[in-house]
PDB file of C-alpha atoms and ligand atoms in Angstrom:
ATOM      1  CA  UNK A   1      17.350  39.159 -33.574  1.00 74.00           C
ATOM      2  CA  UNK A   2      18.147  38.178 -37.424  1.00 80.00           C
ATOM      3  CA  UNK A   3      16.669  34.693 -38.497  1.00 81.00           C
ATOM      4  CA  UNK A   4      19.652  33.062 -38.678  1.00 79.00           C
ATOM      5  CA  UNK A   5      20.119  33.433 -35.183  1.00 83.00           C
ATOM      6  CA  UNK A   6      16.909  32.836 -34.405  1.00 84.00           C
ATOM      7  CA  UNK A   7      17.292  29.556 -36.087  1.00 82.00           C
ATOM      8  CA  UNK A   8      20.434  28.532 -34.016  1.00 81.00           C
ATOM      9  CA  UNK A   9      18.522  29.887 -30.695  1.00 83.00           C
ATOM     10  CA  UNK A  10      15.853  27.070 -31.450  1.00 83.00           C
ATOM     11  CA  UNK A  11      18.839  24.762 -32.267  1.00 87.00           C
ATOM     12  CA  UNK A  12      20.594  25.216 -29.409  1.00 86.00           C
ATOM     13  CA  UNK A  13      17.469  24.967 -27.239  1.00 85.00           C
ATOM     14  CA  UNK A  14      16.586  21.364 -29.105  1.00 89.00           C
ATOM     15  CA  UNK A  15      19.665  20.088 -28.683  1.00 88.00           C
ATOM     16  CA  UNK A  16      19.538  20.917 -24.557  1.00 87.00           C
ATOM     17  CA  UNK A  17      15.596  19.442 -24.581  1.00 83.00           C
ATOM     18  CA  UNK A  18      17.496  16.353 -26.265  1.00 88.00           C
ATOM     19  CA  UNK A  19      19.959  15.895 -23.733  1.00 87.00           C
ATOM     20  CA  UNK A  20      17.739  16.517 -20.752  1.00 84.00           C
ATOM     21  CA  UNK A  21      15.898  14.118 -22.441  1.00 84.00           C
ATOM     22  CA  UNK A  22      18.132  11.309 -22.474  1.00 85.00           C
ATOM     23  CA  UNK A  23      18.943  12.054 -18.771  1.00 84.00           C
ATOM     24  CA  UNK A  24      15.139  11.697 -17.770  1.00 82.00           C
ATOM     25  CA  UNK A  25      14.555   8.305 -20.452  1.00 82.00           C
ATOM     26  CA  UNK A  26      17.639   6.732 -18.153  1.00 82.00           C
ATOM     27  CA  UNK A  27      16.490   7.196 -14.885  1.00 81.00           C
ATOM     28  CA  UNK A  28      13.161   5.953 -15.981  1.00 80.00           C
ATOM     29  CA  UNK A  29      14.552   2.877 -17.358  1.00 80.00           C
ATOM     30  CA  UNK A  30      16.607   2.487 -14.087  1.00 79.00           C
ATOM     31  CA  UNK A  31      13.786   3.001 -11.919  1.00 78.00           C
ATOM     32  CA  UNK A  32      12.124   0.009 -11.962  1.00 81.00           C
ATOM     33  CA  UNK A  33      11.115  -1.489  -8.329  1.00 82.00           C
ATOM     34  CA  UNK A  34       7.614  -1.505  -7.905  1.00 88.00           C
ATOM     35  CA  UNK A  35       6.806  -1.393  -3.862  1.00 94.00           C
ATOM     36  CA  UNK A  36       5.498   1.260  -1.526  1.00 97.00           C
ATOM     37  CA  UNK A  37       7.698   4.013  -0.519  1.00 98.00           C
ATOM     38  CA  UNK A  38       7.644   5.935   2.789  1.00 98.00           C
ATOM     39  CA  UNK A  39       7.651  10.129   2.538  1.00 98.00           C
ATOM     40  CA  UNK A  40       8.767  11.948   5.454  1.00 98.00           C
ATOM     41  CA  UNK A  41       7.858  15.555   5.011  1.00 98.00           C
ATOM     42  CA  UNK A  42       9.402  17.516   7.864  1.00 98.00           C
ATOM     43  CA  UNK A  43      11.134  20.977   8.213  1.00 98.00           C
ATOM     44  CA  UNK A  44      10.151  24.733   9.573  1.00 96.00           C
ATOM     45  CA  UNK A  45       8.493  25.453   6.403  1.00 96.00           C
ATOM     46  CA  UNK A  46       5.061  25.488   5.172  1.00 96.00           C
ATOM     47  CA  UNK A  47       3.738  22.822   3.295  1.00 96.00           C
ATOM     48  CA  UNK A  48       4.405  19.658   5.205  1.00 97.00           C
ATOM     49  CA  UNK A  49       0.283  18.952   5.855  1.00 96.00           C
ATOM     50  CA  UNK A  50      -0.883  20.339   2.456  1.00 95.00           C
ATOM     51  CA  UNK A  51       1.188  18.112   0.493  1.00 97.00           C
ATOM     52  CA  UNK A  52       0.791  15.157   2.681  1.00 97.00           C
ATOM     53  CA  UNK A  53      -3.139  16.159   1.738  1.00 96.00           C
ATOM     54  CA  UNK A  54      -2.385  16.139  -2.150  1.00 96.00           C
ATOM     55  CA  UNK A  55      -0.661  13.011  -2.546  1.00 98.00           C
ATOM     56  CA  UNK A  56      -3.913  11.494  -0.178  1.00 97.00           C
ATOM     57  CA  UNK A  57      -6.055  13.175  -3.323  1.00 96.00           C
ATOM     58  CA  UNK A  58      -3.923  11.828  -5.976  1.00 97.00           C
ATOM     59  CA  UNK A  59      -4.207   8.111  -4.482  1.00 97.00           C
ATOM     60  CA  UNK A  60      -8.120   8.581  -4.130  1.00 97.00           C
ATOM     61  CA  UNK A  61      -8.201   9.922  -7.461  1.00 96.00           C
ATOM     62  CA  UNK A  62      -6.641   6.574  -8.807  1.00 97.00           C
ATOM     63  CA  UNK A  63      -9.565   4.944  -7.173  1.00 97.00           C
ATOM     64  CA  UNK A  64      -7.749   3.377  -4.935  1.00 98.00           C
ATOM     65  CA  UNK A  65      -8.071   3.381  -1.344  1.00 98.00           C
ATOM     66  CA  UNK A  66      -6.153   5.606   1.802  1.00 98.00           C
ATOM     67  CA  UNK A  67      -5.900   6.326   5.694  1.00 98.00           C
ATOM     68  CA  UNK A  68      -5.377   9.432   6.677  1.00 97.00           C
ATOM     69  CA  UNK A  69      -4.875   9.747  10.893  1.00 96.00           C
ATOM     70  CA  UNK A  70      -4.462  13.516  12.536  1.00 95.00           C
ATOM     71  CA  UNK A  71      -2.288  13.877  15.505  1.00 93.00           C
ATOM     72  CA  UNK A  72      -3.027  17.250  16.533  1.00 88.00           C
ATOM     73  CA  UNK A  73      -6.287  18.888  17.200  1.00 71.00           C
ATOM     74  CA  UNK A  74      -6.304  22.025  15.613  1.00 68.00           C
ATOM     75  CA  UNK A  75      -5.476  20.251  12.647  1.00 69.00           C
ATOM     76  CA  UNK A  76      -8.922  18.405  12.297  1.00 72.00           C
ATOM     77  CA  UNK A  77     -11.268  21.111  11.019  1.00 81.00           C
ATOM     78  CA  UNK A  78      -8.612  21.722   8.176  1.00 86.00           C
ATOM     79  CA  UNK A  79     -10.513  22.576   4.475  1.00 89.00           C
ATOM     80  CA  UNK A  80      -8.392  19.490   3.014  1.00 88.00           C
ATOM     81  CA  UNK A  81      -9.566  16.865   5.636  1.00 87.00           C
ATOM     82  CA  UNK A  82     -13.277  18.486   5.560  1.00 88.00           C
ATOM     83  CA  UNK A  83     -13.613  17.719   1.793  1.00 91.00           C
ATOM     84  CA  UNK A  84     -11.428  14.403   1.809  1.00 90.00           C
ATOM     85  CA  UNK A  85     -13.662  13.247   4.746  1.00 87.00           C
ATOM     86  CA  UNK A  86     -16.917  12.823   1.985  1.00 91.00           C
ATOM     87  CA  UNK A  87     -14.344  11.215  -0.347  1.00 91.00           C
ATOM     88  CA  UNK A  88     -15.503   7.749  -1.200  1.00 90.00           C
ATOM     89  CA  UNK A  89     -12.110   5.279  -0.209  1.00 96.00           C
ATOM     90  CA  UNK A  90     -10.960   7.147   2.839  1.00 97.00           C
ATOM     91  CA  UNK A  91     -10.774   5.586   6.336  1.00 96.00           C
ATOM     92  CA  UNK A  92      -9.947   9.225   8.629  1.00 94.00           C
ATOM     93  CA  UNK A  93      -9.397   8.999  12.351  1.00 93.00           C
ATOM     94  CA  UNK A  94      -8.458  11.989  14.710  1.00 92.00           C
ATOM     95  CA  UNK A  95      -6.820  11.790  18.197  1.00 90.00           C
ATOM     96  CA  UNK A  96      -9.189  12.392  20.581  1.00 77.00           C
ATOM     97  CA  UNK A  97     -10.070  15.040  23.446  1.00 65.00           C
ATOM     98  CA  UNK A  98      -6.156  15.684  24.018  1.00 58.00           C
ATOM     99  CA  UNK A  99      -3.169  16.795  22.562  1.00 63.00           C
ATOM    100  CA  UNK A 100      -2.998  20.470  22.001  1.00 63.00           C
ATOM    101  CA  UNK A 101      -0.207  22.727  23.306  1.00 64.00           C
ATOM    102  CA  UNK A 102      -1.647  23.235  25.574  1.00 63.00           C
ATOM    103  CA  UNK A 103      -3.106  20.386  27.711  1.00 63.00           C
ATOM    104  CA  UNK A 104       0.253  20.186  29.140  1.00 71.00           C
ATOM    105  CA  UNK A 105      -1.333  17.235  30.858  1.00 83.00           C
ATOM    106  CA  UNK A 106       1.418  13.701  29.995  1.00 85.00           C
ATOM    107  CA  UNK A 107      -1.630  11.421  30.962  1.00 87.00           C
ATOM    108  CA  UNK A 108      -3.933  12.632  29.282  1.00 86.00           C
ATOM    109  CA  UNK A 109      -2.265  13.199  26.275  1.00 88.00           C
ATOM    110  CA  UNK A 110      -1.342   9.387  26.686  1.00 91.00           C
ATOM    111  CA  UNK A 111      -4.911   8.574  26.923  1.00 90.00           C
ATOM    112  CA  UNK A 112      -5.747  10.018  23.388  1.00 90.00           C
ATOM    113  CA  UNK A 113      -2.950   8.670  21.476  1.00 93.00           C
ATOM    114  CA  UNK A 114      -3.017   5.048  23.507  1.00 95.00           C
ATOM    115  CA  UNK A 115      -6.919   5.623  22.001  1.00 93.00           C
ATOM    116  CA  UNK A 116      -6.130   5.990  18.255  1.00 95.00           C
ATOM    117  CA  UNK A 117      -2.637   4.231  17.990  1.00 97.00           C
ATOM    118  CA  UNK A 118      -4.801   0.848  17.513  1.00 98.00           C
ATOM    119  CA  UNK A 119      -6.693   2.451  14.608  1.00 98.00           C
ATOM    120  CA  UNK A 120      -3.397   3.827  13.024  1.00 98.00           C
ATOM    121  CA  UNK A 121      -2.154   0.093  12.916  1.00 98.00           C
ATOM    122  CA  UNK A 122      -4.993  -1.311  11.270  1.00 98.00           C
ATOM    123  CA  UNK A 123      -4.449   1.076   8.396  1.00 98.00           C
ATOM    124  CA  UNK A 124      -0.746  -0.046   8.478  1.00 98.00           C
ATOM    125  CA  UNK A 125      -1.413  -3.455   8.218  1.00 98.00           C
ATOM    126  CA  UNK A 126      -4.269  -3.174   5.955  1.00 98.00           C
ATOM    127  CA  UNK A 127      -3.467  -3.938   2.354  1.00 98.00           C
ATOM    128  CA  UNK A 128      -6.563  -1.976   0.621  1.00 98.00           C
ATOM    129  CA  UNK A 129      -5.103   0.894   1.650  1.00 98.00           C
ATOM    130  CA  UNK A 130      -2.791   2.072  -0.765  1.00 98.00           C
ATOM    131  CA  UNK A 131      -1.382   5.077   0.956  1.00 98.00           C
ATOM    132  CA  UNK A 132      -1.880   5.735   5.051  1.00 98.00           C
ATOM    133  CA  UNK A 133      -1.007   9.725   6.172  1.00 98.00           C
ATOM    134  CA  UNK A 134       0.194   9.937   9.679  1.00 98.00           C
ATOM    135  CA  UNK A 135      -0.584  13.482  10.127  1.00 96.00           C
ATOM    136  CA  UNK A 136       1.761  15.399  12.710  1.00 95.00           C
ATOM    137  CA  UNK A 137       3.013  12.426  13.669  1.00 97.00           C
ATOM    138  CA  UNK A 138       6.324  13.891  14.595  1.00 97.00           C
ATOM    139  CA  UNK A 139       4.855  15.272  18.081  1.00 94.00           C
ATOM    140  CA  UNK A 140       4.038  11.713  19.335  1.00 95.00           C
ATOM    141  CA  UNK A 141       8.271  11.026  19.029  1.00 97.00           C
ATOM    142  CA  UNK A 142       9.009  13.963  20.042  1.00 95.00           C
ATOM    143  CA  UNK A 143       6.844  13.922  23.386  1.00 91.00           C
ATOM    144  CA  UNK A 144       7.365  10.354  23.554  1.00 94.00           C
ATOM    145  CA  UNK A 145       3.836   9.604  23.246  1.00 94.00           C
ATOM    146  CA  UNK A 146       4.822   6.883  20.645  1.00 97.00           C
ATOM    147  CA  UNK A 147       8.255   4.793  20.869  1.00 98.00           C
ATOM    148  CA  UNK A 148      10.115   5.062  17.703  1.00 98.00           C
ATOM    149  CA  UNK A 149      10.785   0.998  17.360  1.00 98.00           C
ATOM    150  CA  UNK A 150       7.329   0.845  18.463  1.00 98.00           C
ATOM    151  CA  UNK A 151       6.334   2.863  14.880  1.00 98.00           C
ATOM    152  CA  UNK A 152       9.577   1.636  13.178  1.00 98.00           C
ATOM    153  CA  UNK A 153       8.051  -2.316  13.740  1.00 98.00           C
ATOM    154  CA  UNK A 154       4.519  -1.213  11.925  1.00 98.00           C
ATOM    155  CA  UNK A 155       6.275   0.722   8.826  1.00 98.00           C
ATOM    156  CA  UNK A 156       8.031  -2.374   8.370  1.00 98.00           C
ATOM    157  CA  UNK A 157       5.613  -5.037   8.736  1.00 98.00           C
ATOM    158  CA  UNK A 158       3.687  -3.012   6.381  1.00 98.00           C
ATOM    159  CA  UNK A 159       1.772  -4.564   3.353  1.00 98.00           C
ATOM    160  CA  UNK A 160       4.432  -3.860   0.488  1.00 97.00           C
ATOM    161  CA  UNK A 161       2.259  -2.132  -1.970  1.00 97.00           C
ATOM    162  CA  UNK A 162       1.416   0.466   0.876  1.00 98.00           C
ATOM    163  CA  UNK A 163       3.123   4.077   0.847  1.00 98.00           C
ATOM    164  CA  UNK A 164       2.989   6.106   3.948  1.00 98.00           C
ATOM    165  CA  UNK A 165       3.280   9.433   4.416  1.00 98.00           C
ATOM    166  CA  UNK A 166       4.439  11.120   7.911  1.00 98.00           C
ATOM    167  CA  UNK A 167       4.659  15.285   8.632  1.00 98.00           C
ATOM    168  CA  UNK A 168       5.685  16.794  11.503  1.00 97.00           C
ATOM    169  CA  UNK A 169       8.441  19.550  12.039  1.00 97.00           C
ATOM    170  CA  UNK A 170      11.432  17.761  13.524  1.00 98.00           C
ATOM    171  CA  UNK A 171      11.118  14.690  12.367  1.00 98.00           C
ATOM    172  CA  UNK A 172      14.194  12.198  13.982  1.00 98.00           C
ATOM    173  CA  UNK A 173      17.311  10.972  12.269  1.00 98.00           C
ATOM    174  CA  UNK A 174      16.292   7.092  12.493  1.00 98.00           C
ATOM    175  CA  UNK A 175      12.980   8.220  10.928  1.00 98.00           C
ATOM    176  CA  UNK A 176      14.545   9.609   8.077  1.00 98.00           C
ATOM    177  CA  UNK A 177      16.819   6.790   7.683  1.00 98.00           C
ATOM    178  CA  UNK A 178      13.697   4.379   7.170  1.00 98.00           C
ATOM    179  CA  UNK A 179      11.917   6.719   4.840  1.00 98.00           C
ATOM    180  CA  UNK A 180      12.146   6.399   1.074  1.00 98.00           C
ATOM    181  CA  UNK A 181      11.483  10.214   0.333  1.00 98.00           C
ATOM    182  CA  UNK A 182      12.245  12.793   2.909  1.00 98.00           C
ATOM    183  CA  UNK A 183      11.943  16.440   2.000  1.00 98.00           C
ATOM    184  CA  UNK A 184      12.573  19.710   4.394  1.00 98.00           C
ATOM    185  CA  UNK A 185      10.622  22.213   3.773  1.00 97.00           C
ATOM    186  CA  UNK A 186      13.113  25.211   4.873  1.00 97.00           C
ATOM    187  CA  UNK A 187      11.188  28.506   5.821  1.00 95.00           C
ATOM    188  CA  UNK A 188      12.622  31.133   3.937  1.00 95.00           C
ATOM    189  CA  UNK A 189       9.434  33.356   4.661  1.00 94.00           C
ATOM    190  CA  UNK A 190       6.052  33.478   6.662  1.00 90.00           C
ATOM    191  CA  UNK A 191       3.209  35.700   6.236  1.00 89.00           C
ATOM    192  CA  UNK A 192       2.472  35.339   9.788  1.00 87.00           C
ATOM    193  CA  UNK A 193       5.684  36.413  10.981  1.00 86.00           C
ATOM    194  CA  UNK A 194       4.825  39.904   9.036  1.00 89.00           C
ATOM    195  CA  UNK A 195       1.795  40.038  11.126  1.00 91.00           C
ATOM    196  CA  UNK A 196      -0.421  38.859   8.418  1.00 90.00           C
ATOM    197  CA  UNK A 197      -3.443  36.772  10.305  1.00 91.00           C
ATOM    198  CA  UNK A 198      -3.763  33.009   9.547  1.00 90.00           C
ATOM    199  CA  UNK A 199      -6.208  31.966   7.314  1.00 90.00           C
ATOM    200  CA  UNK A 200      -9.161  29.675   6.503  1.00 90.00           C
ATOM    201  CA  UNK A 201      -8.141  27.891   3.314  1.00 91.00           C
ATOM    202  CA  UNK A 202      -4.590  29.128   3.244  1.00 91.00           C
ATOM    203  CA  UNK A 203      -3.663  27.881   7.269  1.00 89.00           C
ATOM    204  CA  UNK A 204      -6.538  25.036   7.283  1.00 90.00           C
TER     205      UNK A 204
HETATM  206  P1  ATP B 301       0.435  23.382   5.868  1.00 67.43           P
HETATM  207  O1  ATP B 301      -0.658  22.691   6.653  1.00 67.43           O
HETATM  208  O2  ATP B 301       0.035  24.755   5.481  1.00 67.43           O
HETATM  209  O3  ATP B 301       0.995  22.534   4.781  1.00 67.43           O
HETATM  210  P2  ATP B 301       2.614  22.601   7.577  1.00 67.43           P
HETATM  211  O4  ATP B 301       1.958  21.300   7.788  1.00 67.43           O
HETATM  212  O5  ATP B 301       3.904  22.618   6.836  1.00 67.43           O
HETATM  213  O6  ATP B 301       1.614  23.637   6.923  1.00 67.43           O
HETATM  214  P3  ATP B 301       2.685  22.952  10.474  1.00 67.43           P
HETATM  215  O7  ATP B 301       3.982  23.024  11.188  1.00 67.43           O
HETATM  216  O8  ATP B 301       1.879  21.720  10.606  1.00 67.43           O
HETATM  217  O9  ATP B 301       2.948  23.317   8.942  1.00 67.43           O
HETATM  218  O10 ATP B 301       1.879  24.220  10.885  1.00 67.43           O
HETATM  219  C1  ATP B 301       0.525  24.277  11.000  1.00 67.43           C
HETATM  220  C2  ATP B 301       0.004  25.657  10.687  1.00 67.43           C
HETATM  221  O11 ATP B 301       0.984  26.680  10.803  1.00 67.43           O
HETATM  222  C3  ATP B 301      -0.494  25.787   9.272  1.00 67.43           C
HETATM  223  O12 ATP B 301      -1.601  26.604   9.357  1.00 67.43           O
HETATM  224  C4  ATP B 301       0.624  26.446   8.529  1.00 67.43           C
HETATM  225  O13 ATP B 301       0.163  27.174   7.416  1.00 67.43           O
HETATM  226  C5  ATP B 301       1.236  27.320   9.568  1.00 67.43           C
HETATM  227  N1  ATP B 301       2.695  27.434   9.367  1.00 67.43           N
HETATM  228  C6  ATP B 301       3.514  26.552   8.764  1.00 67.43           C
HETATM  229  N2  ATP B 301       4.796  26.963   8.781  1.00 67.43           N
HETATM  230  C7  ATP B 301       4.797  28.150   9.416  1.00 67.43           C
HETATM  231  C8  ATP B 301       5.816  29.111   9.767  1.00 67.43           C
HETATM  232  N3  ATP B 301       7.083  28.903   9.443  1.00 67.43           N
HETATM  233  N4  ATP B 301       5.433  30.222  10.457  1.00 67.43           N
HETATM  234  C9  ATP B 301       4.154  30.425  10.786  1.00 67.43           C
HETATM  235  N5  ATP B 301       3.152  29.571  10.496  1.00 67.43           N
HETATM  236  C10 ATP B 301       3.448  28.443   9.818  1.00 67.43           C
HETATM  237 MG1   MG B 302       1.218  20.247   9.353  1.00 67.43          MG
END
């Protein structure tokens, strides 16, 4: 390439930064509520937990405070709740003895989440907590653990500064219409489905 088209190449890509520029500038200046948002992170994909997990970090490493609550045993002994668990600012609660896939047992199931529902409140009406992760929280709708108005009623009587974060695949319409933020995560391809075995600190 000669230098004088070098020099328009760098032009050219100055004048796009510029633009994109302006773009970003005016959405910032239009953005301007400050409240706490609700994420829904649903979908087939992988990734729903694990960034539910980050943004948990990213509050904590603010120094303020956050709830995380896990749904689904299995889930519990994952690397990111192990190591956010001896984090100074986090209030964690698991269901107990119960839901897996297979208890297959409606009462007892019932039982656990009747158990830790309480606790998930408290963080939603709590305003230290900054952000609250309902881990797998999807199941609890979908097996009708947990009513949705019954959910809807805490999200809304929330503290305002609070964000909340919910994953779990399948994740209802009316859920998604109260959210803020709601991102798919569409599988387009699964190690596992190759045969390749789960993984400590990949899977959990
Ligand atoms: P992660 O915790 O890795 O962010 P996730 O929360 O999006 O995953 P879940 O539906 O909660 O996904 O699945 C729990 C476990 O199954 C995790 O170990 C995850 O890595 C794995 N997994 C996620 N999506 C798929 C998939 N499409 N096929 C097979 N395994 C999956
Ligand atoms: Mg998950």
């Amino acid at each position: 390439m000669s230098n004088s088209e070098q020099t328009a190449n760098t032009d050219r890509h100055q004048q796009k930064m510029q633009k994109h520029k302006e773009k970003v500038d005016a959405a910032i200046a239009r953005a301007q509520e400050e409240r706490g948002v609700i994420i829904v992170l649903t979908g087939n994909g992988k990734g729903k937990s694990s960034s539910g997990f980050g943004t948990v970090i990213r509050t904590l490493g603010h120094g303020y405070k956050a709830g995380l609550v896990q749904f689904i045993k299995g889930t519990w002994d994952c690397g990111e709740a192990k190591i956010l668990a001896t984090l100074p600012g986090l209030t964690h609660e698991v269901m107990g003895s119960g839901f897996t896939w297979e208890t297959q047992n409606k009462e007892q199931d019932q039982r656990a989440f009747d158990a830790v529902w309480p606790k998930a409140k408290a963080m939603l009406s709590n305003p230290e907590l900054r952000t609250v992760m309902l881990d797998e929280i999807t199941y609890m709708l979908a097996y009708d653990l947990l009513d949705f108005d019954e959910l809807k009623t805490a999200l809304e009587n929330r503290p305002p500064e609070q964000n909340v974060i919910l994953t779990g695949r399948g994740a209802p319409t009316a859920l998604r219409d109260l959210a803020d933020t709601v991102t798919e995560m569409k599988m387009e391809k699964h190690a596992f489905k190759a045969g390749v075995k789960a993984q400590a600190g990949i899977e959990w």
